[in-house]
CSV table of C-alpha atoms in Angstrom, one decimal:
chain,number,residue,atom,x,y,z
A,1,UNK,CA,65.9,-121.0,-50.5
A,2,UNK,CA,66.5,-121.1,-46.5
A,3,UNK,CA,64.8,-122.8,-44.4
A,4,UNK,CA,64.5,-122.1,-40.7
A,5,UNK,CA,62.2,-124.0,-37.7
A,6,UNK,CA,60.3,-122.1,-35.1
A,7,UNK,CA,58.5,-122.7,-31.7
A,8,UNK,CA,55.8,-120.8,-29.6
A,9,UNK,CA,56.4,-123.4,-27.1
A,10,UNK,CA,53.1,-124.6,-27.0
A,11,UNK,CA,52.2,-127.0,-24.2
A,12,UNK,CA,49.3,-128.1,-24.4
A,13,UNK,CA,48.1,-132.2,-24.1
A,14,UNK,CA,49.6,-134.0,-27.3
A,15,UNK,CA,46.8,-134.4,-29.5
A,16,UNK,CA,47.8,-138.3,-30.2
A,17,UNK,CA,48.7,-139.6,-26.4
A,18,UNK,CA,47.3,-137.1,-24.6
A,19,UNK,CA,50.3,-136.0,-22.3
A,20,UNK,CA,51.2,-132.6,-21.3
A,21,UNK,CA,54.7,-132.3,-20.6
A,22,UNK,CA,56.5,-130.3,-17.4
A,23,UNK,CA,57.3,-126.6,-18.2
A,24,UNK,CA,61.2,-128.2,-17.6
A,25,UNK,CA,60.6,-130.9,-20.4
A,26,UNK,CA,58.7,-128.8,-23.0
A,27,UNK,CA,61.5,-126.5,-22.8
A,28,UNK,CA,64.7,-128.6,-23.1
A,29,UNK,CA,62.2,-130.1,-26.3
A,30,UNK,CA,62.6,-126.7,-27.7
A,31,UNK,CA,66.2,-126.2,-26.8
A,32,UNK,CA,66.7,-129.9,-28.3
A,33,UNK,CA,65.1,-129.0,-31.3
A,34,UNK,CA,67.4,-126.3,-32.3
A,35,UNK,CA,70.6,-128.4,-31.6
A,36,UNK,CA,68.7,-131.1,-34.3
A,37,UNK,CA,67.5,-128.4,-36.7
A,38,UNK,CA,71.3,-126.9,-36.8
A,39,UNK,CA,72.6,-130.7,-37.5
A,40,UNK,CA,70.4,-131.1,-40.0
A,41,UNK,CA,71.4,-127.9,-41.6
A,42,UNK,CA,68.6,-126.0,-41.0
A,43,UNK,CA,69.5,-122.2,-41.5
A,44,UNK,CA,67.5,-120.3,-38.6
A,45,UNK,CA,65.7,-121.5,-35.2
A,46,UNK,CA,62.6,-119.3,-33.9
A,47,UNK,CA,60.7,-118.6,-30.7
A,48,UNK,CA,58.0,-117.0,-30.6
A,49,UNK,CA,56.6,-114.6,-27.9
A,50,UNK,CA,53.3,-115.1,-26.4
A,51,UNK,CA,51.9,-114.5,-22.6
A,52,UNK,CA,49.3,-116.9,-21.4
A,53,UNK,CA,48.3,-120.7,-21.6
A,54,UNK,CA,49.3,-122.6,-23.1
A,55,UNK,CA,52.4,-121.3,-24.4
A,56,UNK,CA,55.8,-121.0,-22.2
A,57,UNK,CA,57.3,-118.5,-23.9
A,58,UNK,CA,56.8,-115.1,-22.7
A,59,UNK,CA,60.6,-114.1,-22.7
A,60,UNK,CA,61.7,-115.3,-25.9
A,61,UNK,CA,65.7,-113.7,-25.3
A,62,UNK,CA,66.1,-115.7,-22.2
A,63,UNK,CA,65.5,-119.2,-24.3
A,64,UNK,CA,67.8,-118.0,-27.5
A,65,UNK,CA,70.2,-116.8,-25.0
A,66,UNK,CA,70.1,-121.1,-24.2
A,67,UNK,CA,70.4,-122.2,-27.7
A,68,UNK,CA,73.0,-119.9,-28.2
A,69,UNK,CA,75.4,-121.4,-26.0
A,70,UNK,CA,74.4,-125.0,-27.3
A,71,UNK,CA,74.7,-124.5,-31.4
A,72,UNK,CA,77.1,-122.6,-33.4
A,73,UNK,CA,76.0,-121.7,-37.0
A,74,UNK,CA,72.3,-121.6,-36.7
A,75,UNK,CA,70.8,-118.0,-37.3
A,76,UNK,CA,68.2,-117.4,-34.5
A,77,UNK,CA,64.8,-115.8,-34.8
A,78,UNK,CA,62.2,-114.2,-32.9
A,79,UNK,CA,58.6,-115.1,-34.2
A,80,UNK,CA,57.2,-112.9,-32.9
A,81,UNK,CA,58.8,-110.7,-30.3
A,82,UNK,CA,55.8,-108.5,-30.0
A,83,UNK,CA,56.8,-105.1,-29.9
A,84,UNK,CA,53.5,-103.5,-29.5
A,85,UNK,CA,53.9,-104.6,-25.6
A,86,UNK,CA,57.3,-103.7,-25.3
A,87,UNK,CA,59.5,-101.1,-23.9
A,88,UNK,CA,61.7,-100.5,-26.7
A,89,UNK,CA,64.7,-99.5,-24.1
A,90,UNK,CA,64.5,-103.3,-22.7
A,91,UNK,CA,64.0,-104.7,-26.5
A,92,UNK,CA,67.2,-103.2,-27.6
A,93,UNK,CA,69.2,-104.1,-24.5
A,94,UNK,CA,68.3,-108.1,-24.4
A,95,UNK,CA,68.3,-108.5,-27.9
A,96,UNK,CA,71.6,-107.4,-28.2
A,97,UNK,CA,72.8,-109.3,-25.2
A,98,UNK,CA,71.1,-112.2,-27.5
A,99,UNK,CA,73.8,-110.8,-30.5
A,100,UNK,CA,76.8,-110.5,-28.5
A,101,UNK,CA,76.0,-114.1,-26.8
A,102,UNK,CA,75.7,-115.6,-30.6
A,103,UNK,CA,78.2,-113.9,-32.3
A,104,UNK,CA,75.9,-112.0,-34.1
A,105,UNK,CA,73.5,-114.7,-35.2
A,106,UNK,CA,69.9,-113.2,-34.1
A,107,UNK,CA,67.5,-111.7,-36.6
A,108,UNK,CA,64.5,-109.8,-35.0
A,109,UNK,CA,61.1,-110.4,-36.4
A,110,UNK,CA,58.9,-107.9,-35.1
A,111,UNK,CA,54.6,-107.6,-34.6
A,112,UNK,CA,51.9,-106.5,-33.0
A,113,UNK,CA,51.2,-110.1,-32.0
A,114,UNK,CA,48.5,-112.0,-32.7
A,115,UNK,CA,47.0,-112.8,-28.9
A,116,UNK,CA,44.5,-110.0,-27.8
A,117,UNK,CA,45.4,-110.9,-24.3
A,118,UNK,CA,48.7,-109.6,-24.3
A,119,UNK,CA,47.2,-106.2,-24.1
A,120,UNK,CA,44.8,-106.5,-21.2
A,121,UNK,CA,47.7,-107.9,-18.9
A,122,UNK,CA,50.0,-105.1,-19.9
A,123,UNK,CA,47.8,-102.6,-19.5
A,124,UNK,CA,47.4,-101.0,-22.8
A,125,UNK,CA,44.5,-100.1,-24.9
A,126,UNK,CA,44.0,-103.1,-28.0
A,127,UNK,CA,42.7,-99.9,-30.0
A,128,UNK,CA,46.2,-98.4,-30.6
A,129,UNK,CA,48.5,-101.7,-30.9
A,130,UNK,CA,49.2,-99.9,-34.8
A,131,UNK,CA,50.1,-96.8,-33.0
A,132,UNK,CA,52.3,-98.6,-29.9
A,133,UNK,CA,53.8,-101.0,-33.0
A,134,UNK,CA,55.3,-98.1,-35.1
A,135,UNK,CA,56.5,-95.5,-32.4
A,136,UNK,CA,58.2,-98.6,-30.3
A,137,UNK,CA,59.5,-99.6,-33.5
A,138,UNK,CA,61.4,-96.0,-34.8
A,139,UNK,CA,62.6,-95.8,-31.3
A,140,UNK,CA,64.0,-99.1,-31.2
A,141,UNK,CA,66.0,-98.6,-34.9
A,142,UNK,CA,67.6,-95.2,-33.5
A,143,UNK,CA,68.7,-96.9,-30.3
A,144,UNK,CA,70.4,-100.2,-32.0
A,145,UNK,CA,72.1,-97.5,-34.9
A,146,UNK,CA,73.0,-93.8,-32.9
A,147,UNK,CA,74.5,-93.0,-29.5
A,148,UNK,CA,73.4,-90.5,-27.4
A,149,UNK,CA,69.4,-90.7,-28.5
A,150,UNK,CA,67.4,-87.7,-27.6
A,151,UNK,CA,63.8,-89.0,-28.3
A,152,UNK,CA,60.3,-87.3,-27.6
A,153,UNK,CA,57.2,-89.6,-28.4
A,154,UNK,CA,53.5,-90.1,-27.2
A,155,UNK,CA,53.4,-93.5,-25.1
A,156,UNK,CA,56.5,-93.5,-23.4
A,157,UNK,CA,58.7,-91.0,-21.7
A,158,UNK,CA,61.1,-89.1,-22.9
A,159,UNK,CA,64.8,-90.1,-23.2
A,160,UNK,CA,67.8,-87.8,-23.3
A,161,UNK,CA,71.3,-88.9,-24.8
A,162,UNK,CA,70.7,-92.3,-24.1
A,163,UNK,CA,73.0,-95.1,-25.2
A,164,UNK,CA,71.3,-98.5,-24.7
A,165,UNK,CA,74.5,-101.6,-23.7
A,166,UNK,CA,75.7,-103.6,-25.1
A,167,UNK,CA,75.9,-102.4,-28.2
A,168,UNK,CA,74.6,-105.5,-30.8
A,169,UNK,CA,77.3,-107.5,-32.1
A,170,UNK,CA,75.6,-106.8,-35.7
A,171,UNK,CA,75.6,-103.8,-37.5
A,172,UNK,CA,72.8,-103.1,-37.4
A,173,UNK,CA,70.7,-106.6,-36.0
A,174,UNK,CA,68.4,-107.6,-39.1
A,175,UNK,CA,65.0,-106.5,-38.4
A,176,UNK,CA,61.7,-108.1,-40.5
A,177,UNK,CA,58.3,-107.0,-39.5
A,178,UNK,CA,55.5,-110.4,-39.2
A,179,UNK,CA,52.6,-109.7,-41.8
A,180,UNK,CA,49.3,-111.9,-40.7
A,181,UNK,CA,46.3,-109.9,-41.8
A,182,UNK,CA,46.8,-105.6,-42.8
A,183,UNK,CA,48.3,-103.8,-44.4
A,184,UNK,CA,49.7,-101.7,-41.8
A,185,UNK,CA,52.5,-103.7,-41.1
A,186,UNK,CA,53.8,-104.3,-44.3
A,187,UNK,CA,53.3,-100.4,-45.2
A,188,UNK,CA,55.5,-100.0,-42.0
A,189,UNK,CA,58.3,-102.5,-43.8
A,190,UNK,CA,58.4,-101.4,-47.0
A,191,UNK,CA,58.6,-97.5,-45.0
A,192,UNK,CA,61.9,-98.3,-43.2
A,193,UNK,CA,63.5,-101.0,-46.4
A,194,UNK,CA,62.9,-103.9,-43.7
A,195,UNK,CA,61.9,-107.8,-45.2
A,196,UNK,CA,58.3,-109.3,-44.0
A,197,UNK,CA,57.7,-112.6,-42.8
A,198,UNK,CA,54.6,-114.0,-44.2
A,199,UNK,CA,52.5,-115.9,-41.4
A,200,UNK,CA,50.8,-117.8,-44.0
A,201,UNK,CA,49.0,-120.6,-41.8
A,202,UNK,CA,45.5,-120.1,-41.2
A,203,UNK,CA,44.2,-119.0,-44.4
A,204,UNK,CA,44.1,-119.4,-48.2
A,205,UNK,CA,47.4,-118.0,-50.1
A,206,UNK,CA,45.5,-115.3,-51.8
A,207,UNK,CA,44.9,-113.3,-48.9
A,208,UNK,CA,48.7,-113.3,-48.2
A,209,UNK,CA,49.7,-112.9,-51.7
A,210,UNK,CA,47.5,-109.8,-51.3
A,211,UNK,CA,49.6,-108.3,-48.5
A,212,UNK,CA,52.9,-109.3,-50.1
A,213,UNK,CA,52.0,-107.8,-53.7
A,214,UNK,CA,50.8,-104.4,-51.1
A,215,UNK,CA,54.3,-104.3,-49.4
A,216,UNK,CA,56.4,-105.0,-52.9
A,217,UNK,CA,54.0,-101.9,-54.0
A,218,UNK,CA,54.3,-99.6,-51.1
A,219,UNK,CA,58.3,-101.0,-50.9
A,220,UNK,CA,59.0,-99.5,-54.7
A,221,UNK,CA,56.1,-96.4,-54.0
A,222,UNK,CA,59.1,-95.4,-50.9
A,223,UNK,CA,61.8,-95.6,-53.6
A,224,UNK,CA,63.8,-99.0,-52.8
A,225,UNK,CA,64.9,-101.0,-55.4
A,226,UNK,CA,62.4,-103.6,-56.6
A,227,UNK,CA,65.3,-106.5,-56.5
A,228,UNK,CA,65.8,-105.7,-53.2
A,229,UNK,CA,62.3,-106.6,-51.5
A,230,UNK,CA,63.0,-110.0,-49.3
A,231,UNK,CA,59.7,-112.1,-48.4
A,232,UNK,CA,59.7,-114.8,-45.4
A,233,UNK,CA,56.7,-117.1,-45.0
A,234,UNK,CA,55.6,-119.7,-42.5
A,235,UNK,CA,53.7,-122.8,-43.5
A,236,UNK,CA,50.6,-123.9,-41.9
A,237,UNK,CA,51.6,-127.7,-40.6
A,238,UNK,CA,54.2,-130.0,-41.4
A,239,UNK,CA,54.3,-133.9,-42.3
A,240,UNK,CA,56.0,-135.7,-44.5
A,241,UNK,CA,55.2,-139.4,-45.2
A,242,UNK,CA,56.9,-141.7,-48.6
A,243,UNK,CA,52.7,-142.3,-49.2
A,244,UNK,CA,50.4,-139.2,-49.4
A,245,UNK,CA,47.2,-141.2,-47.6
A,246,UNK,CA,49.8,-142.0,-44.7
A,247,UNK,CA,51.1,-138.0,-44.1
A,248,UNK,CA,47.1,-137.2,-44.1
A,249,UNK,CA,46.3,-139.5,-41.5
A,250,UNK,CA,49.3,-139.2,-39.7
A,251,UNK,CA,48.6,-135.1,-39.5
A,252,UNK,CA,45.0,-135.4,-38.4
A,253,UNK,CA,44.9,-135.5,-35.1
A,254,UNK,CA,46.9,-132.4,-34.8
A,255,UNK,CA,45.5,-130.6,-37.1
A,256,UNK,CA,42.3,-130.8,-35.5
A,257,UNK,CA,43.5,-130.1,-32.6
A,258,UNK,CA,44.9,-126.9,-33.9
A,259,UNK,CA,41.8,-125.7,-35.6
A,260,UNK,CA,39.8,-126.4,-32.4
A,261,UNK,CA,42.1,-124.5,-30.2
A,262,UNK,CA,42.1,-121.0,-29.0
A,263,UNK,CA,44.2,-119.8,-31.9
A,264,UNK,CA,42.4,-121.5,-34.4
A,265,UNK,CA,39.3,-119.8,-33.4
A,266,UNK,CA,40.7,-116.3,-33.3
A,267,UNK,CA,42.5,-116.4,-36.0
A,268,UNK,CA,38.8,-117.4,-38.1
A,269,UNK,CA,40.1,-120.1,-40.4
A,270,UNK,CA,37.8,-120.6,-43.0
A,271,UNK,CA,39.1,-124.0,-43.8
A,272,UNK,CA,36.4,-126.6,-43.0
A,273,UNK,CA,38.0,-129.4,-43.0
A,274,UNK,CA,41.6,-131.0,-43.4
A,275,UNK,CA,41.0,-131.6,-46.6
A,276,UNK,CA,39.9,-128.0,-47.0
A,277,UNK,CA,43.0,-127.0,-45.2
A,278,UNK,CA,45.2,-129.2,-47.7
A,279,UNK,CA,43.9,-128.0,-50.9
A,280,UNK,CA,43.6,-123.9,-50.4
A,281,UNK,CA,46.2,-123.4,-47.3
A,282,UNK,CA,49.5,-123.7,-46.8
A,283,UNK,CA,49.9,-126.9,-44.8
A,284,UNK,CA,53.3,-129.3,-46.1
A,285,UNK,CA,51.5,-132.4,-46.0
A,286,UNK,CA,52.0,-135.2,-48.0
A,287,UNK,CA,54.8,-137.5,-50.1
A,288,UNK,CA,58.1,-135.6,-50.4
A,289,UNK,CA,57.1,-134.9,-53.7
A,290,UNK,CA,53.7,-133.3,-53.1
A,291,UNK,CA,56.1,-131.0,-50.8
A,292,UNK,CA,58.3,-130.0,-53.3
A,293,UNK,CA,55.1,-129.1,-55.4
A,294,UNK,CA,53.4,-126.7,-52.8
A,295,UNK,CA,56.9,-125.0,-51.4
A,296,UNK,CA,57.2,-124.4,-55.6
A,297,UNK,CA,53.5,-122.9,-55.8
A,298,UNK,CA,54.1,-120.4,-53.1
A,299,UNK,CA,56.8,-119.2,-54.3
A,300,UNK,CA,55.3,-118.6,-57.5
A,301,UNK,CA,53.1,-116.4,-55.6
A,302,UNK,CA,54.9,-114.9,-53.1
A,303,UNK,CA,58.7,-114.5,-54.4
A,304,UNK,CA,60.0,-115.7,-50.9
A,305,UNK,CA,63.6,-116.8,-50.3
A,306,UNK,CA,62.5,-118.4,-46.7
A,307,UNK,CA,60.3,-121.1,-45.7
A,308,UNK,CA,59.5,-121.4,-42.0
A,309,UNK,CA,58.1,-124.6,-40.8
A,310,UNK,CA,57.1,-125.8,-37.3
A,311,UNK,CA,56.6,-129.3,-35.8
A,312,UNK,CA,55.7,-128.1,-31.9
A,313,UNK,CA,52.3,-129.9,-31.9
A,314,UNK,CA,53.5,-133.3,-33.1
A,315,UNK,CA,54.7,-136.2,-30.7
A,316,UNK,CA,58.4,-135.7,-29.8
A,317,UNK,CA,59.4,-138.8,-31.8
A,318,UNK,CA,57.2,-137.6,-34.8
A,319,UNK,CA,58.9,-133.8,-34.7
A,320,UNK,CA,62.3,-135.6,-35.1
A,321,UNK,CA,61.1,-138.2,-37.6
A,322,UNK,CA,59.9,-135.0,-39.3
A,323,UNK,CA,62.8,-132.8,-39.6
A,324,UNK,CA,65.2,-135.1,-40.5
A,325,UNK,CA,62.6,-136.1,-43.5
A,326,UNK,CA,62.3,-132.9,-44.5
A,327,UNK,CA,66.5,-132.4,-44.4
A,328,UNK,CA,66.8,-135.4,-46.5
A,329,UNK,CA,64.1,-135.4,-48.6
A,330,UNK,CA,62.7,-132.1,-49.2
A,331,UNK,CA,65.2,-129.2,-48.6
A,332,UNK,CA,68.1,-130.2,-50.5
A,333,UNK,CA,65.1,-130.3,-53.6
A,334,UNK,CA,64.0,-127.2,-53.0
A,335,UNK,CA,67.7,-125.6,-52.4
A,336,UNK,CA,68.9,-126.9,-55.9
A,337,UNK,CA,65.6,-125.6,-57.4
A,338,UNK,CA,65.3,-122.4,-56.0
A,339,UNK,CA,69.0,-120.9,-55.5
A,340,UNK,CA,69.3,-119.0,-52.0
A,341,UNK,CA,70.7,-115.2,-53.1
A,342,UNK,CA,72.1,-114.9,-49.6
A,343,UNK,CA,73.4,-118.3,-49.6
A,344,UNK,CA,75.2,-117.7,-53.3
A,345,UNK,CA,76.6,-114.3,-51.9
C-alpha cells in the first residue's frame, strides 16, 4: 500500500482556536507539510485545485513547482487539477514544467471538480462539464505523447502541428481521473487504461464501491487486463489517538466544522452525526488499531493500492502530531499487511 497526503489549502478559521491564518502562512503550512510528509516517508504530496473562498489554491503547478525544489523523493499529485475549466494547451505546458522541475515526480489526477462555481467565473455552461472533461482530456493525452498535433474539436479552436514545451520529463506523465459521484468519469478511465482515485469522504463506502466495481467492469468490457486496474482512494478525516474516546473528541470540532461548511452541504452528506460519519464513512478515526481495521475493510471493498489522507483542517501542531502518528503507528502496519505492487517492482 502507498500512502500519499493532500491539501486544498483550505483557509478558513480553525475550528478549535478560531484563527485564520495569512494567505503567506497557510501556504508555507502546505509547503511545510510536504517537506514532513516526505521525512516521514510518505509516498505522494497533493494539491488540490479550487477557485473561491476559502481555498488558496487556484494554481495548483505554481505551489508543486515550490515543493519541488524543497523535497526530493516525494511523488507529487494534483487532487484535483480540474480539467473541465482548463485549456488543455496551458495544462500540458505547466504540468510538464512541474515534471522537468521534479525529475519526473508529478502524477496528474484529473476531474470535473467538485465546486459549481468554477464554472460561472470561467464562463462555461455547468450543463456540459462531461463534455468539456472528455474532449480537454483526449487533447491533453495527444499533446503530452505526439509532436506536431493537428486537432479539430467543438469547445476550443483548432490547433495545427502543435508541439506543446517542455516536453514532460515522464514518458508519458501518469494520468488518474478523480471518481466522486458517476459513472462518467470512471467509464472515461477505464476507456483510455488510466487508474481512478476514489474521493471516498462524504458518503457511505457502498456508493463508491459501486463506481469502482463500474470502472473494473467497463475497464475489462474495453479489453485491459483485469490485473491491471489500479484504484486510489481518499479518506474522509484523519486522527489518530492511543484511546479511541480521545481521537473522537479530539476530531469533533473539525468534523463539524466540515459538515457545516460549504462543501459539506454540496456535497449532501447523509451522515447525521459524527458517530454516523464513524460507523458508515470513511473517516480514520480512532486507536491505531481501529485504523488498521478500517484501511483493511476498504480495501476489502475497493482493491486500492493507495490511501490518501488529509490533515488541512486540524490545528498546525495537531496535523504534525498526526502524521508522524500515522508514519509510526499505522502505515508501516498497513505496508507489511498489504504489499505495495509498485513498491515490490
Amino acid at each position: 500500500m502507498q500512502f500519499t497526503v493532500s491539501s486544498l489549502v483550505g483557509n478558513g478559521p480553525d475550528p478549535v482556536t478560531g484563527r485564520v491564518r495569512t494567505p503567506h502562512d497557510k501556504l508555507h503550512n502546505v509547503l511545510d507539510q510536504a517537506v514532513l510528509a516526505e521525512r516521514l516517508g510518505y509516498d505522494g504530496y497533493g494539491v488540490g485545485e479550487r477557485h473561491g473562498e476559502p481555498f488558496l489554491s487556484p494554481a495548483p503547478p505554481v505551489l508543486l513547482s515550490a515543493i519541488a525544489v524543497r523535497t526530493s523523493r516525494i511523488r507529487l499529485f494534483t487532487t484535483v487539477t480540474v480539467l473541465s475549466i482548463l485549456d488543455p494547451v496551458r495544462v500540458a505546458e505547466d504540468y510538464a514544467m512541474v515534471d522537468q522541475l521534479s525529475g519526473g515526480r508529478l502524477e496528474l489526477i484529473i476531474g470535473k471538480g467538485n465546486d459549481p462555481r468554477h464554472f460561472g467565473l470561467f464562463g462555461l455552461d455547468e450543463r456540459h462539464q462531461w463534455d468539456y472533461l472528455a474532449e480537454n482530456y483526449g487533447l491533453l493525452r495527444r499533446l503530452w505523447r505526439e509532436e506536431k498535433v493537428s486537432w479539430q474539436g467543438t469547445h476550443r479552436p483548432a490547433l495545427h502541428e502543435v508541439t506543446t514545451h517542455p516536453r514532460p520529463f515522464q514518458d508519458p506523465i501518469p494520468v488518474w481521473h478523480g471518481s466522486a459521484t458517476s459513472e462518467q468519469s470512471t467509464e472515461l478511465a477505464a476507456r483510455h487504461g488510466d487508474p481512478i482515485f476514489s474521493a471516498n469522504s462524504f458518503h457511505p463506502l457502498e456508493k463508491y464501491r459501486a463506481l469502482v466495481d463500474h470502472y473494473r467492469e467497463r475497464w475489462e468490457h474495453h479489453g485491459h487486463r483485469p490485473e491491471d486496474a489500479r484504484v486510489g482512494a481518499g479518506f474522509g478525516g484523519l486522527f489518530v489517538a492511543r484511546r479511541s474516546q480521545d481521537a473522537v473528541e479530539g476530531f469533533r470540532p473539525y468534523w463539524n466544522a466540515l459538515f457545516n461548511s460549504a462543501a459539506g452541504r454540496h456535497n449532501n452528506s447523509p451522515f447525521a452525526t459524527l458517530e454516523d460519519a464513524l460507523e458508515r464513512g470513511s473517516a480514520l478515526v480512532g486507536s491505531p488499531q481501529q485504523v488498521i481495521e478500517k484501511i483493511h475493510r476498504y480495501h476489502e471493498a475497493f482493491g486500492n493500492e493507495v490511501v490518501g489522507i488529509g490533515v488541512d483542517s486540524l490545528t498546525e501542531d495537531v496535523q504534525r502530531e498526526q502524521l508522524e502518528l500515522f508514519a509510526a503507528e499505522v502505515a508501516p502496519v498497513i505496508r507489511r499487511e498489504i504489499p505495495d505492487p509498485v513498491r515490490a517492482a
